[in-house]
Short mmCIF file of C-alpha atoms in Angstrom, two decimals:
data_model
loop_
_atom_site.label_atom_id
_atom_site.label_comp_id
_atom_site.label_asym_id
_atom_site.label_seq_id
_atom_site.Cartn_x
_atom_site.Cartn_y
_atom_site.Cartn_z
CA MET A 20 106.77 139.79 115.88
CA SER A 21 103.53 141.46 115.99
CA PHE A 22 102.31 140.03 112.93
CA THR A 23 103.20 136.33 115.14
CA ASN A 24 100.67 137.43 117.87
CA LYS A 25 98.10 138.09 115.74
CA PHE A 26 98.46 135.16 113.97
CA VAL A 27 98.44 132.82 116.89
CA LYS A 28 95.13 134.78 118.13
CA VAL A 29 93.26 134.27 114.73
CA TYR A 30 94.06 130.83 115.14
CA LYS A 31 93.17 130.02 117.94
CA ALA A 32 89.73 132.25 117.73
CA LEU A 33 88.83 130.14 114.47
CA LEU A 34 89.79 126.73 115.13
CA PRO A 35 89.02 124.38 118.29
CA SER A 36 90.55 121.31 119.28
CA PRO A 37 91.36 118.50 116.66
CA PHE A 38 88.88 116.86 118.19
CA THR A 39 86.03 119.14 117.91
CA ILE A 40 87.26 119.81 114.48
CA ALA A 41 86.60 116.30 113.63
CA ILE A 42 83.09 116.50 115.23
CA VAL A 43 82.17 119.92 113.37
CA LEU A 44 83.49 117.56 110.14
CA SER A 45 81.14 114.87 110.85
CA PHE A 46 78.40 117.12 111.40
CA LEU A 47 79.12 118.74 107.84
CA ALA A 48 79.66 115.17 106.08
CA PHE A 49 76.23 114.12 107.62
CA ILE A 50 74.07 117.68 106.15
CA LEU A 51 76.00 117.09 103.17
CA ALA A 52 74.67 113.43 102.89
CA LEU A 53 71.09 114.24 103.72
CA LEU A 54 70.88 116.84 101.35
CA PHE A 55 72.67 115.47 98.07
CA GLY A 56 73.82 111.52 99.39
CA LYS A 57 72.08 108.51 98.21
CA GLY A 58 70.14 106.56 100.79
CA THR A 59 67.81 103.53 101.27
CA PRO A 60 64.81 103.29 99.75
CA GLY A 61 62.45 102.98 102.26
CA GLU A 62 64.21 103.80 105.12
CA PHE A 63 64.49 107.10 107.50
CA LYS A 64 67.46 108.60 105.42
CA PRO A 65 69.34 110.19 108.84
CA LEU A 66 69.53 106.60 110.13
CA THR A 67 70.69 105.59 106.71
CA VAL A 68 73.83 107.87 106.92
CA LEU A 69 74.36 107.35 110.83
CA LYS A 70 74.59 103.29 109.28
CA TYR A 71 76.99 104.99 107.01
CA TRP A 72 78.83 106.56 109.67
CA GLU A 73 78.62 103.60 112.30
CA ASN A 74 80.16 101.49 108.61
CA GLY A 75 82.88 103.48 108.61
CA LEU A 76 83.49 104.08 112.05
CA TRP A 77 84.42 100.26 112.78
CA ASN A 78 86.01 99.34 109.61
CA ASN A 79 88.19 96.44 111.05
CA ASN A 80 90.37 97.52 108.10
CA LEU A 81 90.42 101.15 109.16
CA ILE A 82 90.76 100.36 112.78
CA VAL A 83 94.12 97.96 111.64
CA PHE A 84 95.20 101.10 109.95
CA ALA A 85 94.80 103.26 113.18
CA MET A 86 96.70 100.88 115.12
CA GLN A 87 99.60 101.01 113.15
CA MET A 88 100.00 104.59 113.26
CA MET A 89 99.80 104.60 116.75
CA LEU A 90 102.63 102.57 116.88
CA MET A 91 104.94 104.01 114.08
CA LEU A 92 104.64 107.34 115.97
CA VAL A 93 105.29 105.57 119.50
CA LEU A 94 108.08 103.43 118.41
CA GLY A 95 109.54 106.06 116.81
CA HIS A 96 109.30 108.33 119.81
CA VAL A 97 110.50 105.46 121.92
CA LEU A 98 113.85 105.10 119.77
CA ALA A 99 114.52 108.88 119.79
CA LEU A 100 114.86 108.15 124.28
CA SER A 101 117.10 105.54 123.83
CA LYS A 102 120.83 105.90 124.81
CA PRO A 103 122.49 105.45 121.56
CA ILE A 104 120.57 108.12 120.13
CA ASN A 105 120.88 110.56 123.14
CA HIS A 106 124.85 109.99 122.52
CA PHE A 107 125.03 110.58 119.46
CA ILE A 108 122.64 113.97 119.87
CA ASN A 109 125.40 114.83 123.01
CA SER A 110 128.09 114.22 120.58
CA VAL A 111 126.67 116.43 117.74
CA VAL A 112 125.53 119.55 120.10
CA VAL A 113 129.42 120.10 121.82
CA HIS A 114 130.14 121.53 117.89
CA LEU A 115 127.12 123.89 117.80
CA ASN A 116 128.52 127.11 119.53
CA ASN A 117 126.35 129.91 117.07
CA THR A 118 122.57 130.25 115.52
CA SER A 119 123.80 129.96 112.43
CA ILE A 120 125.65 126.68 112.74
CA ALA A 121 123.32 125.34 115.44
CA ALA A 122 119.88 125.92 112.97
CA SER A 123 121.62 124.08 110.06
CA VAL A 124 122.87 121.15 111.55
CA VAL A 125 119.46 120.38 113.53
CA ALA A 126 117.30 121.08 110.09
CA PHE A 127 119.73 118.65 108.54
CA LEU A 128 119.34 115.89 110.96
CA THR A 129 116.23 116.02 111.88
CA MET A 130 114.74 116.24 108.14
CA SER A 131 116.95 113.16 107.50
CA VAL A 132 115.93 111.16 110.87
CA ALA A 133 112.05 112.09 109.82
CA PHE A 134 112.61 111.17 106.47
CA PHE A 135 112.87 107.80 108.25
CA ASN A 136 110.50 107.85 110.86
CA TRP A 137 108.11 110.68 111.89
CA GLY A 138 107.65 110.23 115.14
CA LEU A 139 111.85 109.40 115.71
CA GLY A 140 112.12 112.59 113.51
CA LEU A 141 109.57 114.75 115.89
CA ILE A 142 110.87 113.85 119.36
CA PHE A 143 114.75 113.71 117.97
CA GLY A 144 114.40 116.98 116.46
CA ALA A 145 112.88 118.24 120.05
CA ILE A 146 115.58 116.83 122.09
CA LEU A 147 118.29 117.98 119.72
CA ALA A 148 117.02 121.18 119.77
CA ARG A 149 116.97 121.30 124.11
CA LYS A 150 120.17 119.79 124.02
CA VAL A 151 121.84 122.86 121.99
CA ALA A 152 119.89 125.32 124.52
CA GLU A 153 121.76 123.47 127.11
CA GLN A 154 125.12 123.67 125.93
CA ALA A 155 124.73 127.47 125.32
CA LEU A 156 123.76 127.62 128.84
CA LYS A 157 126.61 125.63 129.83
CA ASN A 158 129.00 127.29 128.12
CA ASN A 159 127.40 130.88 127.69
CA TRP A 160 126.81 131.00 123.99
CA LYS A 161 124.67 133.04 122.09
CA ILE A 162 121.27 131.63 120.12
CA ASN A 163 118.76 132.22 119.17
CA TYR A 164 116.59 129.33 120.70
CA PRO A 165 113.01 129.83 118.68
CA LEU A 166 115.09 129.57 115.71
CA ILE A 167 116.63 126.51 116.82
CA GLY A 168 113.24 124.62 118.14
CA ALA A 169 112.02 125.57 114.49
CA ALA A 170 114.60 123.72 112.96
CA GLY A 171 114.19 120.86 115.34
CA TYR A 172 110.17 120.82 114.24
CA SER A 173 111.59 120.88 109.85
CA GLY A 174 110.93 117.21 109.80
CA LEU A 175 107.42 117.49 110.09
CA MET A 176 107.65 119.09 106.43
CA VAL A 177 109.57 115.72 104.74
CA TRP A 178 108.11 113.46 106.73
CA HIS A 179 105.12 112.58 104.34
CA GLY A 180 107.42 111.46 101.69
CA GLY A 181 109.63 109.35 103.83
CA PHE A 182 109.52 105.58 104.81
CA SER A 183 106.82 105.96 107.46
CA GLY A 184 104.53 108.59 105.45
CA SER A 185 100.85 107.35 106.00
CA SER A 186 99.31 107.21 102.75
CA LEU A 187 102.78 105.71 101.27
CA ALA A 188 103.14 103.39 103.40
CA LYS A 189 99.41 102.35 102.93
CA VAL A 190 99.10 102.11 99.03
CA ALA A 191 102.15 99.99 99.45
CA GLU A 192 99.85 97.21 101.14
CA SER A 193 98.37 94.98 98.50
CA GLY A 194 94.83 95.44 98.20
CA HIS A 195 94.34 98.53 100.01
CA LEU A 196 93.25 100.88 97.32
CA ALA A 197 90.50 98.22 96.04
CA SER A 198 89.58 98.41 99.83
CA LEU A 199 88.77 102.11 99.70
CA PHE A 200 85.43 101.11 97.58
CA PRO A 201 84.42 97.64 98.56
CA THR A 202 81.58 97.80 96.47
CA ALA A 203 82.88 100.17 93.05
CA SER A 204 82.94 97.97 90.13
CA PHE A 205 86.36 99.83 88.87
CA THR A 206 88.51 98.36 91.57
CA ASN A 207 89.39 95.56 89.41
CA GLU A 208 91.37 98.57 87.37
CA LEU A 209 93.37 99.87 89.97
CA PRO A 210 96.94 98.62 91.07
CA GLN A 211 97.05 96.47 93.74
CA ALA A 212 99.90 98.14 95.17
CA ILE A 213 101.72 101.10 94.66
CA ILE A 214 105.40 100.56 95.91
CA TYR A 215 108.50 102.62 97.03
CA SER A 216 109.62 102.58 94.01
CA GLU A 217 106.69 104.44 92.33
CA THR A 218 106.68 106.98 95.43
CA VAL A 219 109.29 107.20 98.10
CA PHE A 220 112.36 106.64 95.75
CA SER A 221 110.78 108.14 92.44
CA SER A 222 112.63 110.57 90.55
CA LEU A 223 110.08 113.74 91.53
CA ASN A 224 110.53 112.22 95.69
CA ILE A 225 113.90 112.19 95.13
CA PHE A 226 114.48 115.53 93.90
CA ILE A 227 112.39 117.10 95.86
CA SER A 228 113.49 115.76 98.90
CA VAL A 229 117.34 116.27 98.02
CA LEU A 230 116.27 120.15 97.79
CA LEU A 231 114.78 120.17 101.00
CA LEU A 232 117.91 118.51 103.38
CA LEU A 233 119.83 121.45 100.79
CA ILE A 234 118.08 124.54 100.78
CA VAL A 235 116.16 124.51 104.14
CA PRO A 236 119.75 124.12 106.30
CA ILE A 237 121.43 126.74 104.03
CA ALA A 238 118.37 129.45 104.25
CA LEU A 239 118.48 128.73 107.93
CA PHE A 240 121.84 129.61 108.51
CA PHE A 241 121.90 133.05 106.49
CA LEU A 242 119.23 133.69 108.41
CA GLY A 243 120.82 132.79 111.72
CA LYS A 244 123.19 135.08 111.20
CA LYS A 245 120.53 138.15 111.29
CA SER A 246 118.57 136.80 114.07
CA PRO A 247 119.14 138.00 117.56
CA SER A 248 120.54 135.58 120.50
CA THR A 249 116.97 135.38 122.67
CA PRO A 250 116.70 134.35 126.64
CA ILE A 251 116.80 130.61 127.32
CA GLN A 252 114.48 129.24 129.78
CA LEU A 253 114.22 125.45 130.51
CA ASN A 254 111.67 122.97 132.34
CA SER A 255 112.99 119.87 133.97
CA HIS A 256 113.17 117.08 131.71
CA PHE A 257 111.93 113.34 131.76
CA GLU A 258 114.97 110.96 131.97
CA VAL A 259 114.31 107.74 130.52
CA ASP A 260 117.42 105.99 132.44
CA SER A 261 116.55 105.88 136.26
CA VAL A 262 116.35 102.84 137.36
CA PRO A 263 114.79 101.58 140.81
CA MET A 264 115.70 98.48 143.40
CA ILE A 265 115.12 95.34 141.75
CA SER A 266 114.71 91.79 142.62
CA GLY A 267 112.99 88.47 142.29
CA ALA A 268 111.44 88.10 138.76
CA GLU A 269 111.80 91.81 138.25
CA LYS A 270 114.93 91.07 137.13
CA LEU A 271 113.78 89.40 133.44
CA ASP A 272 112.94 93.21 133.01
CA HIS A 273 116.49 94.62 133.67
CA SER A 274 117.97 91.78 131.75
CA LYS A 275 120.39 92.75 128.77
CA ILE A 276 120.83 89.16 128.08
CA LEU A 277 117.36 88.61 127.24
CA SER A 278 116.15 92.04 125.36
CA PHE A 279 119.18 91.56 123.31
CA SER A 280 118.56 88.18 122.34
CA PHE A 281 114.22 89.11 121.22
CA GLY A 282 115.32 92.55 119.86
CA SER A 283 118.26 90.48 117.50
CA ILE A 284 115.81 87.84 116.69
CA LEU A 285 113.57 90.50 115.51
CA LEU A 286 116.14 92.45 113.60
CA ILE A 287 117.25 89.18 112.02
CA TYR A 288 114.17 88.39 110.70
CA VAL A 289 113.43 91.63 109.34
CA LEU A 290 116.59 91.44 107.41
CA TYR A 291 115.36 88.05 106.06
CA LYS A 292 112.30 89.36 105.10
CA ILE A 293 113.96 92.51 103.26
CA PHE A 294 116.77 90.20 101.57
CA TRP A 295 114.64 87.07 101.14
CA VAL A 296 111.53 87.53 100.97
CA THR A 297 109.58 90.69 99.83
CA GLY A 298 112.83 92.74 98.71
CA PHE A 299 113.56 96.16 99.64
CA ASP A 300 110.98 97.47 97.42
CA HIS A 301 107.98 95.80 99.07
CA PHE A 302 109.47 95.45 102.16
CA PHE A 303 107.56 98.90 103.58
CA THR A 304 104.17 98.71 104.41
CA PRO A 305 103.16 99.70 108.46
CA ASN A 306 103.41 96.27 109.47
CA ASN A 307 106.94 95.72 108.55
CA ILE A 308 107.87 99.36 109.72
CA ASN A 309 106.54 99.17 113.04
CA LEU A 310 108.66 95.23 113.06
CA LEU A 311 112.07 97.16 112.14
CA LEU A 312 111.33 100.10 114.74
CA LEU A 313 110.51 96.97 117.66
CA SER A 314 113.73 95.43 117.42
CA LEU A 315 115.29 98.78 116.96
CA GLY A 316 113.55 100.03 120.11
CA ILE A 317 114.57 96.91 122.17
CA LEU A 318 117.95 96.49 121.20
CA PHE A 319 118.65 100.23 121.71
CA HIS A 320 117.10 100.67 125.38
CA GLY A 321 119.38 97.33 126.32
CA ASP A 322 116.48 95.75 128.73
CA PHE A 323 112.54 95.78 128.80
CA TYR A 324 112.35 98.05 131.58
CA ARG A 325 113.89 100.97 130.42
CA PHE A 326 111.88 100.00 126.78
CA LEU A 327 108.77 99.97 128.42
CA LYS A 328 109.62 103.47 130.49
CA ALA A 329 109.89 105.02 126.87
CA VAL A 330 106.82 103.85 125.80
CA ASP A 331 105.29 105.36 128.63
CA GLU A 332 106.39 108.37 127.82
CA ALA A 333 105.25 108.13 124.25
CA ILE A 334 101.95 106.67 124.50
CA SER A 335 100.51 110.15 125.63
CA GLY A 336 101.44 111.68 122.16
CA ALA A 337 99.55 108.69 120.00
CA SER A 338 96.29 109.75 122.26
CA GLY A 339 94.64 112.15 119.17
CA ILE A 340 95.35 109.16 116.42
CA LEU A 341 93.54 106.66 118.99
CA ILE A 342 90.72 109.41 119.31
CA GLN A 343 90.23 110.90 116.56
CA PHE A 344 90.84 108.23 114.04
CA PRO A 345 87.62 106.76 114.37
CA LEU A 346 85.90 109.92 113.37
CA TYR A 347 87.75 110.52 110.37
CA PHE A 348 87.01 106.64 109.93
CA GLY A 349 82.84 107.96 109.98
CA ILE A 350 82.96 110.49 107.43
CA MET A 351 85.15 108.44 105.29
CA GLY A 352 82.14 105.68 105.61
CA ILE A 353 79.15 108.71 105.07
CA MET A 354 81.03 109.83 102.01
CA ARG A 355 81.58 106.91 100.72
CA ASP A 356 78.24 105.04 101.21
CA SER A 357 76.56 107.78 100.58
CA GLU A 358 78.17 108.15 96.99
CA LEU A 359 79.50 111.86 97.80
CA ILE A 360 82.97 110.49 96.61
CA SER A 361 81.49 109.71 93.06
CA MET A 362 79.94 113.57 92.86
CA PHE A 363 82.86 115.52 94.31
CA SER A 364 84.96 112.81 91.80
CA ASN A 365 82.76 113.73 88.60
CA TYR A 366 82.97 117.44 89.63
CA ILE A 367 86.60 117.61 89.92
CA SER A 368 86.62 115.53 86.85
CA SER A 369 84.65 117.60 84.62
CA ILE A 370 87.03 120.99 85.82
CA SER A 371 90.82 119.11 85.73
CA GLY A 372 93.38 117.50 83.63
CA PRO A 373 95.93 115.27 85.33
CA THR A 374 98.57 118.31 85.90
CA SER A 375 95.12 120.94 87.26
CA PHE A 376 94.21 117.89 89.41
CA THR A 377 97.58 117.46 90.79
CA PHE A 378 98.03 121.31 91.65
CA PHE A 379 94.51 121.01 93.16
CA THR A 380 95.57 117.34 95.24
CA PHE A 381 98.35 119.49 96.68
CA PHE A 382 96.64 122.66 97.82
CA SER A 383 93.48 120.86 98.79
CA ALA A 384 96.03 118.79 101.24
CA GLY A 385 97.18 121.87 102.44
CA VAL A 386 94.11 123.51 103.59
CA VAL A 387 92.74 120.14 105.17
CA ASN A 388 95.38 119.36 107.02
CA ILE A 389 95.02 122.43 109.06
CA LEU A 390 91.40 120.77 109.90
CA VAL A 391 92.52 117.63 110.03
CA PRO A 392 96.09 117.20 111.34
CA SER A 393 97.07 113.88 110.62
CA GLY A 394 98.60 112.23 107.79
CA GLY A 395 96.50 109.09 108.26
CA GLY A 396 93.53 110.98 109.03
CA GLN A 397 93.68 112.88 106.26
CA TRP A 398 93.74 109.75 103.88
CA ALA A 399 91.39 108.34 105.27
CA ILE A 400 89.31 111.22 103.88
CA GLN A 401 90.51 112.44 100.87
CA GLY A 402 92.33 109.17 99.90
CA PRO A 403 89.12 107.71 98.15
CA LEU A 404 88.05 111.16 96.29
CA LEU A 405 91.98 111.01 95.05
CA ILE A 406 92.11 107.58 94.07
CA GLN A 407 88.61 107.59 92.33
CA THR A 408 89.01 111.32 90.48
CA ALA A 409 92.66 110.08 89.60
CA HIS A 410 91.28 106.82 87.58
CA ASP A 411 88.51 108.75 86.02
CA ILE A 412 90.53 111.61 83.92
CA GLY A 413 93.65 109.06 83.93
CA ALA A 414 95.79 111.19 86.11
CA PRO A 415 99.18 108.97 87.60
CA TYR A 416 98.46 107.55 90.97
CA ALA A 417 101.59 107.67 92.33
CA LYS A 418 102.28 111.03 91.48
CA ASN A 419 99.35 112.30 92.95
CA ILE A 420 99.44 110.47 96.13
CA LEU A 421 102.85 112.29 96.82
CA ALA A 422 101.41 115.53 95.80
CA PHE A 423 98.74 114.85 98.62
CA ALA A 424 101.81 114.30 100.77
CA TYR A 425 103.72 117.66 100.11
CA GLY A 426 100.47 119.47 100.73
CA ASP A 427 99.72 117.64 104.01
CA GLN A 428 103.38 118.07 105.37
CA LEU A 429 104.04 121.22 104.01
CA THR A 430 101.25 123.14 106.05
CA ASN A 431 102.70 121.67 109.39
CA MET A 432 105.00 124.65 109.11
CA LEU A 433 101.41 126.27 109.90
CA GLN A 434 99.82 123.55 111.94
CA PRO A 435 100.88 123.96 115.67
CA PHE A 436 98.93 120.46 116.75
CA TRP A 437 102.37 117.97 115.95
CA ALA A 438 104.81 120.84 117.26
CA LEU A 439 102.83 120.21 120.81
CA PRO A 440 105.44 117.73 121.61
CA LEU A 441 108.45 119.94 121.01
CA LEU A 442 107.07 122.69 122.91
CA GLY A 443 106.86 120.47 125.91
CA ILE A 444 110.51 119.51 125.83
CA THR A 445 112.11 122.89 124.71
CA ASN A 446 109.72 124.82 126.81
CA LEU A 447 109.22 127.13 123.88
CA LYS A 448 105.44 128.77 122.57
CA ALA A 449 104.15 128.09 119.64
CA LYS A 450 104.40 132.31 118.46
CA GLN A 451 108.27 131.81 119.21
CA ILE A 452 108.77 129.51 116.64
CA LEU A 453 105.68 130.63 114.44
CA PRO A 454 107.89 133.56 112.61
CA TYR A 455 110.84 130.80 111.09
CA SER A 456 107.89 127.84 110.64
CA LEU A 457 106.15 130.34 108.43
CA PHE A 458 109.61 131.10 106.44
CA LEU A 459 109.93 127.56 106.27
CA PHE A 460 106.54 126.96 104.70
CA ILE A 461 107.70 129.32 102.17
CA ILE A 462 110.76 127.37 100.96
CA GLY A 463 108.76 124.65 100.98
CA LEU A 464 105.55 125.96 98.75
CA ILE A 465 108.21 127.12 96.27
CA ILE A 466 110.16 123.59 95.97
CA PHE A 467 107.39 121.63 95.86
CA ALA A 468 105.80 123.45 93.52
CA VAL A 469 108.74 123.24 91.42
CA GLY A 470 109.13 120.08 91.80
CA LEU A 471 105.64 119.20 90.61
CA LEU A 472 106.18 121.17 87.69
CA ILE A 473 109.16 120.27 86.45
CA PHE A 474 108.24 116.22 87.27
#
């Protein structure tokens, strides 16, 4: 554990909050643009670069992107707080009476759910881990609680290759790739969209996802056999089902008929779009995913009161997206309009081939995720560079977008930012789960590298 304590100490010493990092990166982009970027003839260059930053900061398409990602997290979190999900978790945890079984089942279920939606998987895994601890206290079972907590965090290692992966959902939108380069001449050579059959349902992603779902739970099962039991301390927990006295028009807020009718109409419309309008492959865009989550959230909570109470609980988790994403967009605006992206792309193109570029994308995405702990924000910064370089060297877009997604999600096992909701729910500390998340990082690194090499 001494290594873990040192790692946490170094991490805190070197890295401030993600918001502060976003500010520092903004300054860095500003300085690089001043030194190497293109300016406007006859205009004071710092003022020009500030205009580039502002153009990105309030870019309408990117602001929509931020809202889409906020809703994806919030609605997934809301779904995790619903009664059906809670009942399912309770039905599972009564059988998890030792560390090995509990860690493997928690990891398998958490990764499966996170593949559907990252917000749902994040909170589902945290609640599942906590419920295991509650059952252990109730029945006097001996478990290693930090290992169970790390298993509940494992969904963040698969999410970006799943249905709600930020970059995958965004590139599936018609015209998104071209929108990254509004003034470039090569946009007519870019695909209109890169749909899920090329990313989520590709042979590469299915192979890697299946390996993760099989190997991670098995590895945690054997690790659990060698892990000593630990004390369990739990804090008070949020309850979504408490209902106050109601009267008058407030009864509409608690009407099961009204909420069921509205939620059912939305869900039927979603199914109509899947089977008769877009087809399955073309359905998965951020707007459609959020529409599905909204319909399920309302149906699962049973009335608008419980749904909105869950929204109140979930909304704080999206604060980072709200305040940080515009700063990332500003960085992208500087890099794009000053033509720094083209300069970096030309350099990478000169030293890379299609295979080496894929691994460069994978490892660089992992490093950048430490500084920008958000797949959507990271896509705003790295996405244009990735697409332009792939275009210049003839590398496959879909595979390199997946490599980006894998690098981003892998280093979540080192980056505790998205573990904060889990730590709050489980009452664990980052240094307690870190030894086991480091173990997951090593397993994931091997699986991702092998998959990218084979395909």
